[in-house]
Amino acid sequence: MKVIFKLYATLQDYLPAEAKRTNAQTLHLEEGTTVQQIIERFALPQKLCHLVLIDGHFVPPGERGTRVLEDGAILAIWPPVAGG
Amino acid sequence: MAWNRKLLRVDLSKGTCKAEPLNMEWAQEYLGQRGLATKYFVEEVDPKVDPLAPENKLIMTTGPLTGTVASTGGRYSVVTKGALTGAIACSNSGGYFGAELKFSGWDMIIFEGKSPKPVYLSIEDDKVELRDASHLWGKTVFQTEEIIKSSHQDPQIRVSSIGRSGENGVLFACVVNDLHRAAGRSGVGTVMGSKNLKAVAVRGKSGSGGALKDAKGFMAATKAAKKVLADNAVTGQGLPKYGTQVLMNVINEMGALPTRNHRDVQFEDARKISGEAMHEKRPTDGKTHLVTNAACFGCTIACGRISRIDETHFSVVNKPQYWGASGGLEYEAAWALGAANGVGDLEALQYVNVLCNEDGFDPITFGATIAAAMELYDLGILTKEQIGLEAPFGSAQALVELAQMTAQGIGFGKELGMGSARLCAKYGRPELSMGVKKQEFPAYDSRGIQGMGLGYATSNRGACHLRAYTVASEVLGIPVKTDPLVTEGKADLVKAFQDATSVFDSAGVCAFTTFAWSLADLQPQLDTACEGDWTMEKLALLGERIWNMERLFNNAAGFTAKDDDLPPRLKTEAAKTGPAKGLVNGIDKMRPEYYKARGWTPEGVPTKETLDRLGL
Ligand code: SF4
């Protein structure tokens, strides 16, 4: 299955060079892959994975290990950020 | 220093300047800046006053922490009855002007009346005089600052002024200081212009007036509070690196980025105008748009953006005066000039943002007014002949030309200068103005962030994100994460944010500290700086008192519960995409809950018990 994976702000350093201009890359994943497995696969520091959204909906830290990604999902992650 | 205990009263009609002792009893109940200046204002000004009449007053005010070593302690506010809204207005600005005013020995300046000819106020400590400003009238903010500095032969003077838009009666003119910091909203610059007051130039050599209550304790408290800012990932790393503009992609992903006059909630070109894009090298010249970050006086966060426009961009070809580095883009301006109009051209947005600074008009209201005009054009209500050009959604060319017309007060720019509420009403479609109390929404769609809808509807200065920034909780999880798509619990959340923000706005520090600080971090700084006992209980009550005082003024000015509402689009047209797809804002459910939480009647009037409890 395909999932669009987006990393923003300082986390974009963990994307391959060709994906940086869009902050996004398409991942081909096995069924049953969880959010936490993606975080580990890309070696993202846990404390920088602050705002984790699937299709724009917040995934609380406690659900990342069990939350399974579905085909066509958009997974986007930010470090702690704010603005105004 | 905390308070200098001294205010300056300037009667522009008579041309007099008089020192007065600061009312220290009021200072104990209203602290400073927003709270204390609003207290003076509501005591002295008839709520029904025409904002542009000489009887309206305008107060420039600092807080007790302004000009101290507290982090971000450089803020000042402009308090008046807003030209755009007709409601109480309080616009807050950073930069260096506020601290300089404090160093000159004054806590606030109350301007009253109207000068028979253009003047500026010159302050050098106790030497205060109104000077002729005929040579400054018609000049931009940038030119005004340069001329004043050179005529005084003092590059260290700090200047706060209006640009041409404030002279021309643009109803959303700002007061701009230090070139690109602005008391931006509600038309406070328009009021200043109506008084023929072009600028205030301050040089503070005396340093400080009043003493700190406990200087040693204050040093320890401010040091501890700075550590909290430095250790916090948002204020220590996120804001300095990406600025507020980091939000563009976040809010778009969450389906809460108002696009094309709120027809849509996601913008296909959001990334092109985001904080991330500002860090990328341009194909044309190999340079990044962003040059550096910047800080206001005493700030250890440094969220400000300084950028450089691509010299080959159509907006600045043959205009070398715009090729240097200048302030922007911040998130609000990038959204209002960009997504709100469907314009995904970063360079065009920066150019227009510079025009807003240069001639002193609010980019939020301006951008949102362009969005309304583009919708009227799209519907065939406004034509190319009326506007003077084609103005479809997404046209960077139209945005740029209309900004130039507004800055100079020519052509259709005069109509845009009314703001979207008056423009849409004039063309028979008042419901297309996206705002509350005639002030346009900022950068969050309240269908995707429900609490913001209630915050906008009940903001005392018209639609505003800085009165109750529930985005912090609903999106970013500060201090706790709440669900942005539900209305439950939002009445209490909005009230808590409104009250706490009132305290920060009255202290002299920046609202952005609240991403790391709570009232418990501010309290020891105030308690060691200011005489009296500044307990948490006292501060909580203070915030609520200020909020209710502003509300009473608005009610007396003629506002009612009907004005605490959102445009029909947000209540009846559901979000088309994203997490909020199918949702409208639940304002009609939240409003009564909020009135109850506030201790107000169902008509939105504070009850006698509430007023007694708050000492109002
Ligand atoms: S956080 Fe930003 S806006 Fe606030 S004082 Fe610092 S630089 Fe200025």
XYZ file of C-alpha atoms and ligand atoms in Angstrom:
708
model
C 0.000 0.000 0.000
C 1.003 3.609 -0.521
C 1.286 6.259 2.167
C 2.367 9.882 1.737
C 4.902 10.779 4.388
C 5.579 14.441 5.202
C 8.184 15.923 7.516
C 8.349 19.630 8.296
C 10.494 22.268 9.991
C 13.703 20.802 11.450
C 12.446 17.267 10.818
C 12.776 17.755 7.075
C 16.483 16.990 7.487
C 15.400 13.361 7.803
C 13.917 13.322 4.305
C 15.963 12.282 1.257
C 17.305 15.276 -0.689
C 14.830 14.933 -3.564
C 11.873 15.080 -1.176
C 12.904 18.263 0.612
C 11.380 20.654 -1.932
C 7.965 19.202 -1.299
C 8.447 18.025 2.310
C 6.819 14.795 1.122
C 7.616 11.367 -0.208
C 5.537 8.344 -1.122
C 6.219 5.225 0.926
C 5.342 1.731 -0.208
C 4.470 -0.112 2.971
C 3.283 -3.484 4.097
C -0.218 -3.784 5.483
C -0.287 -3.289 9.228
C 2.580 -0.796 9.438
C 2.152 1.496 12.446
C 3.028 5.156 12.894
C 5.699 4.215 15.407
C 7.374 1.860 12.919
C 7.723 4.720 10.425
C 9.155 6.989 13.123
C 11.753 4.313 13.895
C 12.498 3.487 10.266
C 13.436 7.128 9.626
C 15.303 7.333 12.951
C 13.281 10.374 14.000
C 14.090 11.485 17.564
C 10.999 10.724 19.653
C 10.978 14.089 21.379
C 10.918 15.859 18.030
C 7.823 13.936 16.949
C 5.470 16.373 18.618
C 2.610 16.993 16.246
C 1.719 13.757 14.440
C -1.214 13.958 12.043
C -2.882 11.320 9.896
C -5.028 12.998 7.251
C -4.885 16.097 9.404
C -6.154 14.356 12.563
C -3.957 14.355 15.655
C -2.520 11.027 16.806
C -1.762 11.167 20.553
C 1.646 9.806 21.637
C 0.044 6.785 23.369
C -1.607 5.607 20.124
C 1.383 5.747 17.815
C 2.482 2.175 18.529
C -0.918 0.722 17.720
C -2.219 3.094 15.081
C -2.051 1.251 11.737
C -1.649 3.251 8.534
C -4.153 2.710 5.768
C -3.670 2.806 2.021
C -3.673 6.379 0.721
C -3.149 7.935 4.157
C -1.115 11.101 4.651
C 1.189 10.982 7.660
C 2.674 14.363 8.597
C 4.986 15.103 11.531
C 6.280 18.315 13.107
C 8.653 19.031 15.970
C 7.281 21.345 18.699
C 6.280 24.508 16.831
C 4.032 27.484 17.363
C 3.278 30.853 15.855
C 0.611 33.493 15.910
C 12.253 50.333 36.991
C 8.690 49.189 37.035
C 6.459 52.247 36.664
C 7.949 55.691 36.097
C 4.825 57.013 37.880
C 4.425 59.725 35.319
C 2.304 60.243 32.254
C 2.354 62.861 29.565
C -0.883 64.530 28.504
C -0.744 66.149 25.086
C -3.590 68.436 24.062
C -3.200 68.622 20.304
C -5.907 71.272 19.899
C -4.144 73.657 22.257
C -0.630 72.474 21.496
C 0.204 71.829 25.165
C 2.135 69.022 26.865
C 1.715 68.433 30.601
C 3.190 65.949 33.057
C 0.818 64.182 35.452
C 1.451 61.662 38.186
C 0.368 58.155 37.211
C -2.678 57.037 39.165
C -0.988 54.414 41.357
C -4.276 53.216 42.830
C -5.406 52.279 39.343
C -2.003 50.712 38.656
C -2.663 48.289 41.519
C -5.912 47.240 39.866
C -5.033 47.456 36.184
C -1.248 46.942 36.200
C -0.132 48.876 33.095
C -0.211 48.994 29.279
C -3.503 47.476 28.027
C -5.211 47.355 31.428
C -4.169 50.705 32.836
C -4.424 52.676 29.588
C -7.873 51.241 28.928
C -8.893 52.303 32.444
C -7.816 55.878 31.670
C -9.551 55.669 28.317
C -12.915 54.442 29.577
C -12.875 57.009 32.388
C -12.188 59.894 30.016
C -13.900 59.096 26.720
C -17.597 58.871 25.862
C -18.195 55.353 24.461
C -20.402 56.827 21.734
C -17.675 59.104 20.417
C -16.972 59.099 16.682
C -13.536 57.421 16.440
C -12.311 60.131 14.082
C -13.605 63.075 16.114
C -11.214 65.200 18.186
C -13.060 63.968 21.298
C -11.643 60.487 20.777
C -8.315 60.035 22.557
C -5.293 57.923 21.709
C -2.960 56.515 24.326
C 0.523 55.148 23.769
C 1.372 53.054 26.776
C 4.065 50.842 28.252
C 3.836 48.138 30.910
C 5.774 47.850 34.162
C 8.167 45.326 32.582
C 8.735 47.406 29.425
C 12.356 48.520 29.295
C 13.473 46.074 31.994
C 15.674 43.002 31.643
C 12.611 40.729 31.496
C 12.693 38.764 28.259
C 10.595 40.434 25.524
C 10.184 43.479 27.781
C 9.997 45.983 24.982
C 6.310 46.101 24.278
C 3.978 49.076 24.090
C 0.348 49.422 23.047
C -1.867 51.966 21.372
C -5.293 52.250 22.987
C -8.174 54.157 21.422
C -11.642 53.637 19.959
C -10.883 51.836 16.694
C -11.558 53.563 13.400
C -12.292 50.256 11.684
C -14.479 48.762 14.384
C -15.943 51.479 16.563
C -14.996 49.204 19.477
C -12.306 49.519 22.114
C -8.950 49.053 20.370
C -5.633 48.040 21.837
C -2.854 47.210 19.393
C 0.454 45.933 20.703
C 3.880 46.354 19.146
C 7.450 45.269 19.798
C 10.647 46.692 18.390
C 12.535 49.285 20.454
C 10.210 52.261 20.712
C 8.382 51.090 23.857
C 11.570 50.590 25.855
C 12.873 53.996 24.720
C 9.662 55.666 25.878
C 10.175 54.065 29.268
C 13.812 55.204 29.369
C 12.677 58.756 28.758
C 10.855 58.679 32.075
C 7.224 58.313 30.963
C 4.776 55.439 31.388
C 2.248 56.594 28.837
C 1.197 59.456 26.594
C -2.437 60.514 26.325
C -3.208 62.412 23.121
C -6.410 64.423 23.041
C -8.018 66.873 20.627
C -6.840 67.539 17.108
C -3.945 69.632 15.939
C -4.824 72.405 13.457
C -1.823 71.350 11.358
C 0.424 68.283 11.056
C 2.728 67.886 14.058
C 5.004 65.338 15.625
C 5.820 64.917 19.279
C 9.468 65.061 20.209
C 10.488 63.619 23.574
C 13.940 63.797 25.037
C 13.424 62.855 28.645
C 11.608 65.830 30.220
C 12.099 68.000 27.162
C 8.843 67.505 25.353
C 7.494 69.524 22.451
C 5.098 69.416 19.563
C 6.908 70.251 16.349
C 5.730 71.132 12.907
C 5.365 68.100 10.641
C 4.276 69.745 7.398
C 7.458 68.466 5.787
C 6.632 64.933 6.968
C 3.018 64.885 5.817
C 2.770 62.802 2.650
C 5.872 60.846 3.568
C 6.076 57.127 4.182
C 6.941 55.542 7.519
C 10.450 54.820 6.267
C 11.016 58.396 5.059
C 9.555 59.872 8.229
C 11.961 57.954 10.442
C 14.933 58.915 8.276
C 14.039 62.621 8.166
C 13.441 62.842 11.923
C 16.698 61.073 12.750
C 18.683 63.255 10.439
C 17.060 66.535 11.468
C 17.694 65.737 15.149
C 21.175 64.518 14.265
C 20.567 61.488 16.431
C 20.478 57.999 14.914
C 19.377 56.523 18.245
C 16.017 58.234 18.301
C 13.136 55.762 18.140
C 10.229 56.737 15.942
C 6.637 55.579 15.859
C 4.594 57.041 13.038
C 1.824 56.688 10.514
C 2.406 56.379 6.786
C 0.394 57.846 3.960
C -2.507 55.469 4.559
C -3.068 56.933 8.034
C -3.215 60.392 6.484
C -5.508 59.262 3.681
C -8.118 57.803 5.991
C -7.504 54.130 5.207
C -9.605 52.682 8.030
C -7.069 49.985 8.898
C -3.962 52.149 9.164
C -1.319 51.089 11.682
C 1.109 52.894 13.907
C 4.538 51.609 12.842
C 7.744 51.819 14.853
C 11.328 50.790 14.099
C 10.461 50.398 10.380
C 8.609 47.113 10.546
C 6.989 46.671 13.939
C 3.379 47.748 14.113
C 0.489 48.369 16.423
C -1.409 46.897 13.554
C -5.072 46.288 14.015
C -8.397 48.116 14.275
C -7.268 51.338 12.607
C -5.344 52.893 15.475
C -3.162 54.657 12.866
C -6.274 56.163 11.289
C -7.180 57.761 14.603
C -3.641 59.120 14.902
C -3.912 60.567 11.388
C -7.283 62.156 12.171
C -5.525 64.124 14.917
C -2.907 65.411 12.481
C -0.301 63.631 14.553
C 2.311 62.200 12.217
C 4.862 60.719 14.603
C 6.313 60.395 18.053
C 10.100 60.569 18.289
C 11.643 59.461 21.570
C 15.096 59.535 23.038
C 15.432 58.354 26.621
C 18.668 59.296 28.247
C 17.637 59.303 31.870
C 17.399 55.529 31.847
C 14.917 54.835 34.546
C 12.532 56.569 36.831
C 10.834 54.383 39.395
C 12.704 51.714 41.300
C 12.166 47.980 41.232
C 10.544 46.632 44.370
C 13.201 43.963 44.841
C 16.019 44.369 42.326
C 17.905 41.247 43.346
C 14.765 39.128 43.343
C 13.837 40.561 39.948
C 17.190 39.560 38.462
C 16.695 36.026 39.751
C 13.086 35.833 38.550
C 13.858 37.114 35.049
C 16.849 34.801 34.768
C 14.731 31.790 35.701
C 12.035 32.833 33.253
C 14.590 33.221 30.450
C 15.783 29.701 31.133
C 12.214 28.459 30.710
C 12.101 30.147 27.282
C 15.509 28.794 26.262
C 14.737 25.235 27.365
C 11.367 25.146 25.657
C 11.499 23.604 22.175
C 9.078 26.174 20.734
C 10.537 29.406 22.122
C 14.114 28.095 22.253
C 14.321 26.508 18.798
C 11.137 26.507 16.690
C 10.329 30.234 16.679
C 13.897 31.506 16.085
C 14.447 29.103 13.196
C 11.151 29.203 11.289
C 9.267 32.082 12.897
C 5.505 32.088 13.037
C 5.513 31.058 9.389
C 6.091 27.442 10.406
C 2.321 27.337 10.883
C 1.435 27.630 7.198
C 1.793 23.911 6.489
C 0.445 22.863 9.896
C -2.784 24.803 9.581
C -3.220 23.774 5.959
C -2.781 20.100 6.836
C -5.410 20.512 9.539
C -7.870 21.965 7.056
C -8.116 25.300 8.827
C -6.312 27.614 6.386
C -8.951 30.054 5.105
C -8.561 30.205 1.337
C -10.195 32.427 -1.309
C -12.273 34.416 1.145
C -13.067 31.326 3.217
C -14.591 29.451 0.293
C -12.003 26.734 0.940
C -10.105 25.608 4.005
C -6.987 24.261 2.307
C -4.682 26.039 -0.133
C -2.964 24.021 -2.842
C 0.031 26.380 -2.844
C 0.427 26.684 0.924
C 3.863 25.123 0.851
C 5.122 27.696 -1.663
C 4.447 30.508 0.808
C 5.511 28.672 3.973
C 8.353 29.055 6.452
C 10.037 26.058 4.859
C 9.955 27.750 1.424
C 11.548 30.890 2.886
C 14.600 28.773 3.775
C 15.077 27.438 0.226
C 17.448 28.756 -2.394
C 15.652 30.439 -5.281
C 16.356 29.141 -8.797
C 16.703 32.735 -10.085
C 19.503 34.042 -7.887
C 20.546 31.099 -5.722
C 19.721 33.050 -2.551
C 17.235 32.177 0.134
C 14.276 34.470 0.667
C 14.995 34.563 4.418
C 18.091 36.545 5.377
C 18.021 36.204 9.153
C 15.825 36.154 12.212
C 15.527 39.227 14.422
C 14.563 40.182 17.945
C 12.671 43.039 19.544
C 14.130 44.831 22.590
C 15.291 42.430 25.274
C 13.801 39.399 23.552
C 15.498 36.030 23.953
C 13.142 34.317 21.483
C 13.862 36.292 18.279
C 10.968 35.109 16.125
C 11.174 38.029 13.666
C 11.854 37.458 9.967
C 14.068 39.587 7.773
C 13.830 38.733 4.081
C 15.014 39.890 0.700
C 12.849 39.995 -2.417
C 14.084 38.427 -5.634
C 15.338 41.396 -7.670
C 14.027 39.839 -10.879
C 10.465 39.561 -9.561
C 7.940 41.600 -11.564
C 6.900 43.618 -8.506
C 10.341 45.166 -7.958
C 11.954 45.302 -11.377
C 13.457 48.798 -11.662
C 12.706 49.505 -7.992
C 16.080 49.074 -6.277
C 14.713 50.670 -3.110
C 12.958 47.356 -2.464
C 15.949 45.101 -3.087
C 17.403 45.319 0.405
C 16.491 43.149 3.377
C 13.281 44.097 5.155
C 10.855 42.790 7.752
C 8.601 39.786 7.017
C 7.022 37.523 6.206
C 5.233 36.557 9.369
C 2.480 33.954 9.249
C -0.497 36.289 9.537
C 0.651 38.521 6.680
C 1.682 35.579 4.509
C -1.740 34.035 4.983
C -3.779 37.228 4.483
C -1.899 38.348 1.395
C -1.511 34.787 0.104
C -3.925 31.968 0.904
C -6.825 34.322 1.624
C -6.622 35.465 -2.020
C -5.329 32.238 -3.512
C -1.985 33.904 -4.324
C 0.937 31.474 -4.071
C 3.745 33.861 -5.049
C 6.076 34.328 -2.060
C 7.956 37.269 -3.583
C 4.742 39.156 -4.324
C 3.604 38.634 -0.750
C 6.859 39.986 0.640
C 6.678 43.033 -1.626
C 3.132 43.824 -0.511
C 4.124 43.206 3.095
C 6.886 45.791 2.721
C 4.334 48.236 1.288
C 2.152 47.618 4.356
C 5.085 48.504 6.619
C 6.215 51.388 4.456
C 2.835 53.088 4.360
C 1.436 51.706 7.579
C -1.601 49.569 6.850
C -2.638 46.292 8.415
C -1.789 43.368 6.116
C -4.459 41.152 7.730
C -7.367 43.475 7.023
C -5.894 44.542 3.691
C -5.378 40.949 2.490
C -8.819 39.919 3.641
C -10.351 42.942 1.916
C -8.640 41.944 -1.332
C -10.135 38.468 -0.840
C -13.607 39.990 -0.531
C -13.021 42.173 -3.611
C -11.830 39.132 -5.578
C -14.986 37.265 -4.623
C -17.134 40.229 -5.689
C -15.201 40.242 -8.971
C -15.667 36.497 -9.347
C -19.411 36.937 -8.871
C -19.540 39.700 -11.478
C -20.590 42.320 -8.908
C -17.357 44.248 -9.335
C -16.056 44.656 -12.863
C -12.672 45.250 -14.425
C -13.759 48.811 -15.193
C -14.658 49.524 -11.583
C -11.492 48.034 -10.158
C -9.237 49.275 -12.912
C -7.818 45.825 -13.600
C -8.747 42.178 -13.695
C -8.829 40.762 -10.201
C -9.448 37.027 -10.204
C -8.522 34.897 -7.202
C -4.869 33.923 -7.417
C -3.661 37.027 -9.292
C -0.379 38.243 -7.811
C -0.467 41.091 -10.329
C -3.798 42.330 -8.977
C -2.627 41.999 -5.374
C 0.492 44.053 -6.074
C -1.264 46.803 -8.019
C -4.123 47.110 -5.556
C -1.653 47.361 -2.676
C 0.118 50.229 -4.454
C -3.211 51.983 -5.029
C -4.190 51.553 -1.374
C -0.843 52.832 -0.117
C -1.130 55.931 -2.288
C -4.864 56.414 -1.783
C -5.677 56.379 -5.489
C -8.237 54.674 -7.741
C -9.925 51.584 -6.347
C -7.427 51.700 -3.478
C -9.745 54.283 -1.891
C -12.571 51.757 -1.762
C -10.297 49.010 -0.464
C -9.245 51.421 2.276
C -12.699 51.079 3.822
C -12.047 47.440 4.756
C -14.133 44.473 3.674
C -17.247 45.116 5.796
C -17.957 48.535 4.283
C -16.862 47.410 0.810
C -19.172 44.381 0.780
C -22.049 46.419 2.238
C -21.581 49.080 -0.436
C -21.911 46.468 -3.170
C -24.936 44.822 -1.577
C -23.267 41.666 -0.247
C -22.441 42.367 3.421
C -22.345 38.658 4.211
C -19.186 38.254 2.123
C -17.070 40.213 4.586
C -15.187 37.651 6.646
C -14.909 39.223 10.052
C -16.501 40.236 13.332
C -17.350 43.799 14.428
C -16.091 45.010 11.028
C -12.605 43.604 11.651
C -11.390 40.785 9.430
C -10.458 37.312 10.618
C -6.851 36.301 10.975
C -5.345 33.055 9.656
C -7.422 30.274 11.221
C -10.688 28.922 9.855
C -13.064 28.370 12.725
C -14.733 25.391 11.064
C -11.480 23.466 11.586
C -10.576 25.085 14.931
C -13.883 25.568 16.720
C -12.633 27.494 19.750
C -11.199 30.207 17.510
C -14.720 30.955 16.259
C -15.854 31.764 19.781
C -12.652 33.727 20.386
C -13.241 35.804 17.243
C -16.928 36.384 17.975
C -16.347 37.597 21.507
C -13.057 39.474 21.052
C -13.481 42.996 22.371
C -11.541 44.519 19.491
C -13.248 42.604 16.674
C -11.991 39.383 15.091
C -8.537 38.694 16.441
C -6.278 35.732 17.183
C -4.288 37.499 19.898
C -7.111 37.866 22.384
C -7.613 34.133 22.893
C -5.084 32.044 21.010
C -6.776 28.695 21.532
C -4.776 27.399 18.550
C -2.092 26.807 21.173
C -4.289 24.210 22.850
C -6.460 22.982 19.974
C -3.604 22.494 17.506
C -0.281 22.618 19.283
C -1.123 21.062 22.638
C -0.067 24.056 24.765
C -0.669 23.787 27.681
C -2.885 20.732 27.005
C -4.207 19.276 23.770
C -7.896 19.711 23.074
C -9.885 18.498 20.068
C -10.175 21.313 17.498
C -13.290 19.835 15.909
C -15.598 19.935 18.929
C -17.306 22.787 20.750
C -17.353 21.097 24.165
C -15.164 22.829 26.720
C -14.326 25.740 24.427
C -16.268 28.358 26.399
C -14.048 27.835 29.439
C -10.937 27.523 27.273
C -11.616 30.823 25.489
C -12.348 32.611 28.761
C -9.123 31.306 30.330
C -7.051 32.439 27.329
C -8.758 35.849 27.194
C -8.141 36.543 30.873
C -4.522 35.341 30.932
C -3.663 37.246 27.749
C -5.081 40.436 29.258
C -2.466 40.143 32.006
C 0.445 39.527 29.618
C -0.705 42.478 27.480
C -0.704 44.692 30.573
C 2.752 43.686 31.780
C 5.000 44.850 28.939
C 5.987 41.419 27.603
C 5.223 39.613 24.365
C 2.292 37.223 23.962
C 4.635 34.688 22.365
C 6.202 34.005 25.747
C 2.983 32.155 26.575
C 4.075 29.216 24.431
C 6.483 28.502 27.303
C 5.342 30.677 30.198
C 2.150 30.419 32.162
C 0.965 33.089 34.577
C 3.070 31.282 37.177
C 6.231 32.268 35.255
C 5.149 35.883 34.855
C 3.986 36.315 38.448
C 7.427 36.280 40.179
C 8.733 38.808 37.646
C 5.844 41.178 38.329
C 5.919 40.602 42.055
C 9.611 41.494 42.333
C 9.346 44.475 39.967
C 6.108 46.113 41.083
C 5.211 47.456 44.483
C 2.266 45.718 46.078
C 1.501 42.022 46.331
C 1.139 40.448 42.923
C -0.231 37.042 43.757
C -1.618 34.526 41.268
C -5.117 35.242 42.583
C -4.666 38.959 42.050
C -3.425 38.397 38.485
C -6.292 36.044 37.628
C -8.790 38.630 38.837
C -6.914 41.399 37.020
C -7.262 39.621 33.658
C -10.975 39.121 34.144
C -11.421 42.719 35.304
C -9.739 44.082 32.180
C -11.849 41.885 29.932
C -15.082 43.017 31.566
C -14.039 46.668 31.563
C -13.523 46.497 27.779
C -16.846 44.723 27.389
C -18.688 47.408 29.356
C -17.216 50.067 27.084
C -18.335 48.199 23.971
C -21.818 47.613 25.367
C -22.110 51.322 26.135
C -20.861 52.076 22.607
C -23.855 50.161 21.262
C -22.567 46.629 20.712
C -24.885 43.777 21.703
C -24.920 39.977 21.709
C -25.829 40.162 18.010
C -22.336 41.462 17.340
C -20.775 38.378 18.959
C -21.418 36.373 15.840
C -19.724 34.937 12.750
C -20.598 35.541 9.091
C -23.207 33.111 7.689
C -20.610 31.329 5.554
C -18.941 29.851 8.626
C -22.290 28.816 10.136
C -23.932 27.348 7.053
C -21.326 26.415 4.423
C -19.481 23.323 5.606
C -15.741 22.880 5.097
C -15.240 21.069 1.789
C -12.009 19.201 2.494
C -9.700 18.066 5.282
C -10.459 16.919 8.817
C -13.281 19.441 9.245
C -15.038 18.349 6.031
C -18.779 18.638 6.583
C -18.421 20.879 9.641
C -19.575 24.429 10.269
C -18.667 26.476 13.346
C -20.816 25.881 16.407
C -20.881 29.480 17.595
C -24.582 29.445 18.483
C -23.942 26.579 20.890
C -20.764 28.013 22.398
C -21.939 31.625 22.888
C -24.500 30.976 25.663
C -22.044 28.650 27.414
C -19.457 31.403 27.265
C -21.792 34.088 28.635
C -22.585 31.776 31.506
C -18.902 31.056 32.196
C -18.304 34.824 32.218
C -21.125 35.587 34.639
C -23.026 37.575 32.009
C -26.736 37.624 31.240
C -28.014 35.742 28.162
C -27.829 39.155 26.435
C -24.090 39.353 27.046
C -24.211 41.935 29.817
C -22.047 41.419 32.944
C -24.321 40.833 35.943
C -24.138 42.970 39.070
C -22.568 40.059 40.978
C -19.845 39.747 38.361
C -19.096 43.458 38.442
C -19.051 43.479 42.246
C -16.710 40.486 42.328
C -14.317 42.252 39.955
C -14.560 45.635 41.628
C -15.991 47.297 38.543
S 8.931 36.801 20.369
Fe 9.069 37.812 18.380
S 7.475 39.429 18.396
Fe 7.796 38.757 20.545
S 9.289 40.210 21.370
Fe 10.445 38.426 20.558
S 10.993 38.933 18.433
Fe 9.392 40.395 19.108
